[in-house]
PDB file of C-alpha atoms in Angstrom:
ATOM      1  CA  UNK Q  13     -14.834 -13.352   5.103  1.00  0.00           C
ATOM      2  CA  UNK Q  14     -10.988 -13.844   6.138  1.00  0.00           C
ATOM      3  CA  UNK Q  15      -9.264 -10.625   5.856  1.00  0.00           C
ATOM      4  CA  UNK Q  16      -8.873  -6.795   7.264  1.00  0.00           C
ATOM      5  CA  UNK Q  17     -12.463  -4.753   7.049  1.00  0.00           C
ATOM      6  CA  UNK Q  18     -11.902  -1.362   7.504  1.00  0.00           C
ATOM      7  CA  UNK Q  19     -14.892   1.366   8.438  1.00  0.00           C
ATOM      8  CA  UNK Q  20     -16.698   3.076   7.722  1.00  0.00           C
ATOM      9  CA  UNK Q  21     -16.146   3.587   3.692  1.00  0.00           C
ATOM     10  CA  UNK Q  22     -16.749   7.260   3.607  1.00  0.00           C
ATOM     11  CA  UNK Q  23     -17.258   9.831   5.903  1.00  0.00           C
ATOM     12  CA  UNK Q  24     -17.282  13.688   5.811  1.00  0.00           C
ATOM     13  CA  UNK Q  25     -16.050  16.055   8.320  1.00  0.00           C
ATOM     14  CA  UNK Q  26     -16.303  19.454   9.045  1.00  0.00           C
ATOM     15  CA  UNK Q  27     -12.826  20.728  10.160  1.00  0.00           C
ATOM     16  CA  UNK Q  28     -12.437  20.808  14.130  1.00  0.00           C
ATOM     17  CA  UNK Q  29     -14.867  17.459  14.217  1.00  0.00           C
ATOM     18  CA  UNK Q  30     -13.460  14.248  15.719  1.00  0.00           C
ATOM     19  CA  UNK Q  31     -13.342  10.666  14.626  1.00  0.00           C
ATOM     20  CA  UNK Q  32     -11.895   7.299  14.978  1.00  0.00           C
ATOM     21  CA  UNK Q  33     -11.748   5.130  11.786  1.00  0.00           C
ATOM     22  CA  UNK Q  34     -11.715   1.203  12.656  1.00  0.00           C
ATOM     23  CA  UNK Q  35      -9.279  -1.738  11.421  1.00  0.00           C
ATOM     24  CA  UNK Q  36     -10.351  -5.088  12.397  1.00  0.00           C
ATOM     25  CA  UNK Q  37      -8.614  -7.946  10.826  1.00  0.00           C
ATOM     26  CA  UNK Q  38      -9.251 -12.438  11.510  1.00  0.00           C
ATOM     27  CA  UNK Q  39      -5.822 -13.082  10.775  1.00  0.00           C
ATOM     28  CA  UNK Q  40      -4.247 -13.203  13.633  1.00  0.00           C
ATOM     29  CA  UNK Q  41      -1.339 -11.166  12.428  1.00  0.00           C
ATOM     30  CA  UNK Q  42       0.636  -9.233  14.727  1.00  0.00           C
ATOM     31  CA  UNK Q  43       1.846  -6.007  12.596  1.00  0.00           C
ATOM     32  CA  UNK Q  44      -0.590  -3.345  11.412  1.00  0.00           C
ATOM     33  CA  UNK Q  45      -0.701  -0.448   9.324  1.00  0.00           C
ATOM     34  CA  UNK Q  46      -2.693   2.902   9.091  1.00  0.00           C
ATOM     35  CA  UNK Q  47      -1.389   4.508   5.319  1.00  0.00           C
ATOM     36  CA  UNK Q  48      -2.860   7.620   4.224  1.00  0.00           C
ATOM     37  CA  UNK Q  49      -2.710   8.031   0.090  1.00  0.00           C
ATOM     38  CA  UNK Q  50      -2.648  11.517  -1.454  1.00  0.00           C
ATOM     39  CA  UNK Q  51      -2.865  12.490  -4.855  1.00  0.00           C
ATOM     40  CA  UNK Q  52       0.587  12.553  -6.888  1.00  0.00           C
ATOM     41  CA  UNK Q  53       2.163  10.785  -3.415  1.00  0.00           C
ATOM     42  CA  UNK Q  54       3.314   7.239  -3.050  1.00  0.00           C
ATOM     43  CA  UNK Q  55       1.356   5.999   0.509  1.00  0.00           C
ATOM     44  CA  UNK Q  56       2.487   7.095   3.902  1.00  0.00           C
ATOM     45  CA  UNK Q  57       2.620   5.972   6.841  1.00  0.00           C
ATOM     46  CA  UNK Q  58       1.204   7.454   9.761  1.00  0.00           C
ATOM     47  CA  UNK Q  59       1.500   5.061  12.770  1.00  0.00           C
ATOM     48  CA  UNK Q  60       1.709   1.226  13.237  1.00  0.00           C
ATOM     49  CA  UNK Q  61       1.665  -1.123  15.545  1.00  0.00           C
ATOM     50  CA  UNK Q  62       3.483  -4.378  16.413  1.00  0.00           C
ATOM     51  CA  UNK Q  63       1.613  -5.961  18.639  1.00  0.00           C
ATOM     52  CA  UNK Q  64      -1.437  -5.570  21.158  1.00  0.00           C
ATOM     53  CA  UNK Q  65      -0.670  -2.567  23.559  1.00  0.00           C
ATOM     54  CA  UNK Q  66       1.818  -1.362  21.440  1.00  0.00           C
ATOM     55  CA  UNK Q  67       2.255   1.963  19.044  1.00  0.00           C
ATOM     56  CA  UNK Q  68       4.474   3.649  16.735  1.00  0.00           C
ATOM     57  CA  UNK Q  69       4.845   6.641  14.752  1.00  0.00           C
ATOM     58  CA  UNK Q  70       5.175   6.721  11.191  1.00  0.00           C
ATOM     59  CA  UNK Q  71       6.293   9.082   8.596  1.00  0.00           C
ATOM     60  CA  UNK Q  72       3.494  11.370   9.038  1.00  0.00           C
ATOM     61  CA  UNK Q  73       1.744  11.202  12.632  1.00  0.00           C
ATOM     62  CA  UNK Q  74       0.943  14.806  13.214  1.00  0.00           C
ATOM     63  CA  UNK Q  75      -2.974  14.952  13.879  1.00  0.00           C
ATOM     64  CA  UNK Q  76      -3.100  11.603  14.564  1.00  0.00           C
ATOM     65  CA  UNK Q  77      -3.481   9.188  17.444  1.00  0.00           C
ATOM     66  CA  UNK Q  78      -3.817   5.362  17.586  1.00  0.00           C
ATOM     67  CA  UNK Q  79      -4.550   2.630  19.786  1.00  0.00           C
ATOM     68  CA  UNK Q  80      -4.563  -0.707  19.714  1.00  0.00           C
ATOM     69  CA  UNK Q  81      -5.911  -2.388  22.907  1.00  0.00           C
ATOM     70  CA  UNK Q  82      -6.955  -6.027  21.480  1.00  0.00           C
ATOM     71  CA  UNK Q  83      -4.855  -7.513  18.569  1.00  0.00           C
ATOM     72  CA  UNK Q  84      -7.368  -7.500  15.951  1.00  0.00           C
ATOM     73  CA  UNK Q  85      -8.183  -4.204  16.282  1.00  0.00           C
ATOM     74  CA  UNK Q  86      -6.201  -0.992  15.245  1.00  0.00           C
ATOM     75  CA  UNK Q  87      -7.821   2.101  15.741  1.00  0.00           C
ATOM     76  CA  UNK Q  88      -7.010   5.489  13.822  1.00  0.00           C
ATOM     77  CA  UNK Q  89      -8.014   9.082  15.643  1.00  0.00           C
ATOM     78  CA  UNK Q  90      -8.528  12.477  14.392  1.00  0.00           C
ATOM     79  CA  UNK Q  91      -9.146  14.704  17.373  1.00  0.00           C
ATOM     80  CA  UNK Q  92      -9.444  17.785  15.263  1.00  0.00           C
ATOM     81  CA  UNK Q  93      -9.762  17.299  11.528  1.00  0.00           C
ATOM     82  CA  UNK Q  94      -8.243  19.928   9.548  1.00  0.00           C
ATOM     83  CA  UNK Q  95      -8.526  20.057   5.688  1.00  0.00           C
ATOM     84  CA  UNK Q  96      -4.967  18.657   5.213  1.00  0.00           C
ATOM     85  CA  UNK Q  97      -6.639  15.466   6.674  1.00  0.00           C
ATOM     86  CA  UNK Q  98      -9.054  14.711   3.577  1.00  0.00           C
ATOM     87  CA  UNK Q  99      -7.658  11.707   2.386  1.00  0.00           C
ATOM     88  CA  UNK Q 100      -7.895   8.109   1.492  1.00  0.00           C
ATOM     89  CA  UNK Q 101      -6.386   6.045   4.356  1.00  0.00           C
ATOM     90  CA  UNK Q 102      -5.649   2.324   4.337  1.00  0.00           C
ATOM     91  CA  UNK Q 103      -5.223  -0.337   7.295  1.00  0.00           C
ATOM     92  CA  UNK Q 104      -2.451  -3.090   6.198  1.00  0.00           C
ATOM     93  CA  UNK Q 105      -1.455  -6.066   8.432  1.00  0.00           C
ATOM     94  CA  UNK Q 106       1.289  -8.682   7.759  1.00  0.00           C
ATOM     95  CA  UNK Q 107       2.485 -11.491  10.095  1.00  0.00           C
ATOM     96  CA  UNK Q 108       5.697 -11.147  12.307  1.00  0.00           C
ATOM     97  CA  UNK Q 109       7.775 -13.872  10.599  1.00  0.00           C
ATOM     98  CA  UNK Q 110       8.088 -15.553   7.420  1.00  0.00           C
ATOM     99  CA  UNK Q 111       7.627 -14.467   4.357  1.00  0.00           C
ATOM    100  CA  UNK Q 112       5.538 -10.975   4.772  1.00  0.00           C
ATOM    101  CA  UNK Q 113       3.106 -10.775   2.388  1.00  0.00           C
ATOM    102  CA  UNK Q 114       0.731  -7.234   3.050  1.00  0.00           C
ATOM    103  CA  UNK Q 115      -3.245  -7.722   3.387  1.00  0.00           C
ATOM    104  CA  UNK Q 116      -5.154  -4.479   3.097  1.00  0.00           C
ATOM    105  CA  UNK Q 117      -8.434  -2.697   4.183  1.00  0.00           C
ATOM    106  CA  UNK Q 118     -10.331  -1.243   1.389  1.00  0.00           C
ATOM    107  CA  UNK Q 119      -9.673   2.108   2.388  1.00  0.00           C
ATOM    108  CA  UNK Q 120     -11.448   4.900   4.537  1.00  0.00           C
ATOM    109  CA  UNK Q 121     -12.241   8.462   1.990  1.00  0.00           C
ATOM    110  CA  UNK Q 122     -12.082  11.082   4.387  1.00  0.00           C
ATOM    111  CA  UNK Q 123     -13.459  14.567   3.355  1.00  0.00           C
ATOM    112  CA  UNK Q 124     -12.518  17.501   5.535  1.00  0.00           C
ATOM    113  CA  UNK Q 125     -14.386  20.681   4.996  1.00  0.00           C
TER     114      UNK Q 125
ATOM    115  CA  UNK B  20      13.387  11.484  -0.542  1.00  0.00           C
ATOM    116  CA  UNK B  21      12.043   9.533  -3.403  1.00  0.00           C
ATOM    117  CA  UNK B  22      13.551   6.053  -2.275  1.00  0.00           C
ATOM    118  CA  UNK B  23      11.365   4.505  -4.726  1.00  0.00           C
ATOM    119  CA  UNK B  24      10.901   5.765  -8.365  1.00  0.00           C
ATOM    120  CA  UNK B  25       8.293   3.921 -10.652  1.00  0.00           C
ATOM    121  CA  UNK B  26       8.614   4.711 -14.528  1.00  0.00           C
ATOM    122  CA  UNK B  27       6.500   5.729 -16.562  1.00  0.00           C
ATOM    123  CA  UNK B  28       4.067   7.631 -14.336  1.00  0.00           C
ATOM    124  CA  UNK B  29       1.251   6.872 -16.692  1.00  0.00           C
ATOM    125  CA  UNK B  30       0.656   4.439 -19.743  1.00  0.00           C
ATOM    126  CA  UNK B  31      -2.208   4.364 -22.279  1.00  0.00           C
ATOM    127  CA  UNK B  32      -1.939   1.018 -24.410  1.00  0.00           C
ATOM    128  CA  UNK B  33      -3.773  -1.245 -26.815  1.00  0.00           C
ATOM    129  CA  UNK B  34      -5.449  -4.278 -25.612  1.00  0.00           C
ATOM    130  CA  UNK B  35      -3.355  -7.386 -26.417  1.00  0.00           C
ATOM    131  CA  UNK B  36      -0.212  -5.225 -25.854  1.00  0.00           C
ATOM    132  CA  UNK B  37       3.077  -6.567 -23.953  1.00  0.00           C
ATOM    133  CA  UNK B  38       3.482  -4.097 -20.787  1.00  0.00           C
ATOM    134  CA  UNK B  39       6.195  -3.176 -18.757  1.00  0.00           C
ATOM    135  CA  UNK B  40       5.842  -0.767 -15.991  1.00  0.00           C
ATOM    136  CA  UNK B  41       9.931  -0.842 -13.932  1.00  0.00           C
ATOM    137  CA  UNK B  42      11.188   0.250 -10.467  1.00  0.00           C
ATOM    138  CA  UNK B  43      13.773   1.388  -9.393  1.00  0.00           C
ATOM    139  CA  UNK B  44      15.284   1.904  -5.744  1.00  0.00           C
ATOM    140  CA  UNK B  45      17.944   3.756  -3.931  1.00  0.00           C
ATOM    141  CA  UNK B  46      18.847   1.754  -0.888  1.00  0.00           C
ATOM    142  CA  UNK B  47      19.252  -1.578   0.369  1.00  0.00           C
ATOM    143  CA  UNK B  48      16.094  -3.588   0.682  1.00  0.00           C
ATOM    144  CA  UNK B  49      14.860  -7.244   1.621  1.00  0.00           C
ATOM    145  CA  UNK B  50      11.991  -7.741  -0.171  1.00  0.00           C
ATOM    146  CA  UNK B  51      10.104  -5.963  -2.992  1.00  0.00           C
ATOM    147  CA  UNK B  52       5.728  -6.098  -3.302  1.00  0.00           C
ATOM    148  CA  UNK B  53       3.982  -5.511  -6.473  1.00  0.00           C
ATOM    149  CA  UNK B  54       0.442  -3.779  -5.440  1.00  0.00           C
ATOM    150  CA  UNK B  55      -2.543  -3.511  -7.966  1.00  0.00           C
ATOM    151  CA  UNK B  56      -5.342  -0.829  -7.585  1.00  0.00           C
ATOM    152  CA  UNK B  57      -8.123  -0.406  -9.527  1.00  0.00           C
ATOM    153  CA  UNK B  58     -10.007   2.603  -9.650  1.00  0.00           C
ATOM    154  CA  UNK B  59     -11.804   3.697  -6.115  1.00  0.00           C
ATOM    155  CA  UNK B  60     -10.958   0.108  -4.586  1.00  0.00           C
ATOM    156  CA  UNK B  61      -8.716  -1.410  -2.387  1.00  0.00           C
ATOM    157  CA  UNK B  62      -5.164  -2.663  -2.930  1.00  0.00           C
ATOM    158  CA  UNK B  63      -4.072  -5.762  -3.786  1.00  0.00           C
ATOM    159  CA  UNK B  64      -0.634  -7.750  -3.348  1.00  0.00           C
ATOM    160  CA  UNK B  65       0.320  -9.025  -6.658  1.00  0.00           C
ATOM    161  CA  UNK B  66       3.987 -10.432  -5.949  1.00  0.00           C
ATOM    162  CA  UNK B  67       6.525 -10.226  -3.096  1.00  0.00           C
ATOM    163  CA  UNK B  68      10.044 -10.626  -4.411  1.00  0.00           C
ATOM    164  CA  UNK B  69      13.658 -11.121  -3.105  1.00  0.00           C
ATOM    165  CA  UNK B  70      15.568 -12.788  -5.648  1.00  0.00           C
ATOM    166  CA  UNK B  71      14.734 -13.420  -9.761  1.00  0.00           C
ATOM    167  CA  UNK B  72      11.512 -13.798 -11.065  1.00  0.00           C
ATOM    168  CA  UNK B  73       7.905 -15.026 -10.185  1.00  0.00           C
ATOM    169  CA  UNK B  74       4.673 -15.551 -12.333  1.00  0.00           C
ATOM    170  CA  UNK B  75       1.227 -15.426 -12.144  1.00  0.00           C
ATOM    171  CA  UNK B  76      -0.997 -15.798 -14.631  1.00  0.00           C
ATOM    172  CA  UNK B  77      -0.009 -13.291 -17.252  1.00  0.00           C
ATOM    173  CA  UNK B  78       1.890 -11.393 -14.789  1.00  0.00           C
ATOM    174  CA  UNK B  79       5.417 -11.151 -14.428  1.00  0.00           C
ATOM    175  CA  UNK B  80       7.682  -9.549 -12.079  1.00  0.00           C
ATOM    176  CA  UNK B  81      11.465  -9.665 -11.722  1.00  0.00           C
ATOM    177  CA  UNK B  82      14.292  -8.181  -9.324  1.00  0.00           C
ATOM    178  CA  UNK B  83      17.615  -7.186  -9.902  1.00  0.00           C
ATOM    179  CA  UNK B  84      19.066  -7.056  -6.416  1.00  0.00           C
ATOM    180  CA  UNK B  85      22.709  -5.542  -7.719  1.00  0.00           C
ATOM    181  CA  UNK B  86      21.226  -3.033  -9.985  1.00  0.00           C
ATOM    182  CA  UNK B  87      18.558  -2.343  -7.511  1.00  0.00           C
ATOM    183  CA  UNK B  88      15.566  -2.579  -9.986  1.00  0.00           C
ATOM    184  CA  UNK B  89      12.337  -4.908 -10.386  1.00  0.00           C
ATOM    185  CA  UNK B  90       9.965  -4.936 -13.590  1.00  0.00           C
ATOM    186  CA  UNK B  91       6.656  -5.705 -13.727  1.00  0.00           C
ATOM    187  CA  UNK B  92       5.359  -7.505 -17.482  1.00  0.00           C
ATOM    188  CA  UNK B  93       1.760  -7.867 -18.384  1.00  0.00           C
ATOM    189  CA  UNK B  94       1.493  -9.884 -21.154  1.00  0.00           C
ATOM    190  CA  UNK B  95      -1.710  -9.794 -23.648  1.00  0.00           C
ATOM    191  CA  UNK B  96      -3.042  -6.908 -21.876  1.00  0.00           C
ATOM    192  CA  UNK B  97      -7.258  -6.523 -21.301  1.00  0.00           C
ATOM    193  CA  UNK B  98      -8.687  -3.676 -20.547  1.00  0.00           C
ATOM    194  CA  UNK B  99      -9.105  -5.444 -16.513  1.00  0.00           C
ATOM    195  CA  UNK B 100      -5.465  -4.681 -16.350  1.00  0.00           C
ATOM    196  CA  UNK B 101      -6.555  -0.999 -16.441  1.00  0.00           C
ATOM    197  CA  UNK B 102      -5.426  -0.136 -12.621  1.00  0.00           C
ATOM    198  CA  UNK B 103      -2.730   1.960 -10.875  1.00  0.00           C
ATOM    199  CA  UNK B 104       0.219  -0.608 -10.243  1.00  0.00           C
ATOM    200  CA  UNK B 105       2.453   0.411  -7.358  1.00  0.00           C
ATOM    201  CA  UNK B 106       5.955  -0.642  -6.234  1.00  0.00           C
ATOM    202  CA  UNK B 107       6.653  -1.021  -2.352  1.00  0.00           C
ATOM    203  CA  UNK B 108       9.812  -2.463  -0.297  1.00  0.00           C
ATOM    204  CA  UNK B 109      11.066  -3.217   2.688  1.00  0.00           C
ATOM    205  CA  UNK B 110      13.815  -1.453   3.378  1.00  0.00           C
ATOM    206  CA  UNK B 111      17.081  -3.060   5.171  1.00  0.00           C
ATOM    207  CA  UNK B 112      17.213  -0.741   8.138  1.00  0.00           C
ATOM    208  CA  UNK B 113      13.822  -1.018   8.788  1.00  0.00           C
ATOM    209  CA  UNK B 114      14.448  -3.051  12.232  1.00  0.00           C
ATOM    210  CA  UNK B 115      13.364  -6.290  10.575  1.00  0.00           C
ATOM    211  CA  UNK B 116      10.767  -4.661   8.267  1.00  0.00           C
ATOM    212  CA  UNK B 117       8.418  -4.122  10.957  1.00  0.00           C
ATOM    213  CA  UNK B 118       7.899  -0.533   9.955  1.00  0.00           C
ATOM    214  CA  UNK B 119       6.239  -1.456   6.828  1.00  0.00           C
ATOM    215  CA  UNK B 120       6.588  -0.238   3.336  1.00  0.00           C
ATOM    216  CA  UNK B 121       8.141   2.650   1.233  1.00  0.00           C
ATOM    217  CA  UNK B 122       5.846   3.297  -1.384  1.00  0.00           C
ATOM    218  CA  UNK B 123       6.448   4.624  -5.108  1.00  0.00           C
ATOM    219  CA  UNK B 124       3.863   6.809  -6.896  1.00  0.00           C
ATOM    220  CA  UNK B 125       2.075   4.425  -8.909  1.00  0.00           C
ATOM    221  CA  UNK B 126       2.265   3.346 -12.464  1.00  0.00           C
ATOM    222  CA  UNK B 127      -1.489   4.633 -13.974  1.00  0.00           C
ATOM    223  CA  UNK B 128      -2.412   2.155 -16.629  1.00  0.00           C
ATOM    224  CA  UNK B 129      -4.920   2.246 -19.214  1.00  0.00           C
ATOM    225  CA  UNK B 130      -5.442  -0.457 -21.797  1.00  0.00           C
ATOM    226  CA  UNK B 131      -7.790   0.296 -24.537  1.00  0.00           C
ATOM    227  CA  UNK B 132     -10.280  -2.351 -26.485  1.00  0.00           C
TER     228      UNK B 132
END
């Protein structure tokens, strides 16, 4: 199916663990999106990326690295969870011109303990 | 900052009621998204607006670009309308809105049989 898969759905860490949560979309778009959404918050953004082999930090990037080596792809990293990590984070892509209409993931619920 | 302010935060309502969940915003923007979330799922674009007033179904949304607010109208409401409903733009400055979205909180909405 057309669209932006995101994995894995869940996953629990215990704090200090590493892990790298995946956003693979067939759309060929060239902007993408890692959000994380909080309780009582509006989504934020924690890094995005314009294009392949390019990065940039969002509102909230502390804790977090990124890469995104291959267009379709748009990786999210957690080198050492902490507890302020547990979250539910989503991928979003949109195209570089036009009209910009958002596609996203289904969302990651990360659980640091 | 709270660039984006959705009103009311939460709304319980009978099922065939008219709804109206509004926005407002603080700076300049050049487009404004309607998202729908149901419970534990993804997000879904609804509308993307610039200028008046767009319809789907029985969804609604306007924009007021001088008075810098958008409204979102459900009408006959069914209990499948129960979802969070948020309010995102793209704000002016944002280097040609490649930095994504500012979010508002949500609009939590419950429609009862």
């Amino acid at each position: 199916n057309a669209g932006v898969t995101q994995t894995p759905k869940f996953r629990v860490l215990k704090t200090g663990q590493s892990m790298t949560l995946l956003c693979a979309q067939d759309m060929n778009h060239e902007y993408m999106y890692w959000y994380r959404q909080d309780p009582g918050m509006g989504l934020r953004l924690i890094h995005y990326s314009v294009g392949e082999g390019t990065t940039a930090k969002g509102e909230v990037p502390d804790g977090y690295n990124v890469s995104r080596l291959k267009k379709q792809n748009f990786l999210l990293g957690l080198e050492s969870a902490a507890p302020s990590q547990t979250s539910v984070y989503f991928c979003a892509t949109t195209t570089s011109y036009g009209p910009r209409h958002y596609t996203f993931g289904s969302g990651t619920r990360l659980t640091v303990v | 900052k709270n660039e984006v302010e959705q009103s009311p935060q939460n709304l319980t309502a009978q099922e065939g009621e008219f709804i109206t969940i509004n926005c407002s915003y603080s700076v300049g923007i050049s487009a404004l998204h309607w998202l729908q979330q149901h419970p534990g799922g993804g997000i879904v674009s609804l509308f993307m607006l610039s200028s008046g007033k767009k319809k789907h179904g029985r969804l609604i949304a306007t924009i007021n670009i001088q008075e810098k607010h958008s409204s979102l109208h459900i009408t006959a409401s069914h209990p499948r309308d129960s979802a969070v409903y948020i309010c995102a733009v793209v704000l002016t400055y944002s280097g040609g809105g490649a930095d994504g979205l500012t979010f508002g909180k949500g609009t939590h909405l419950i429609i009862q049989p």
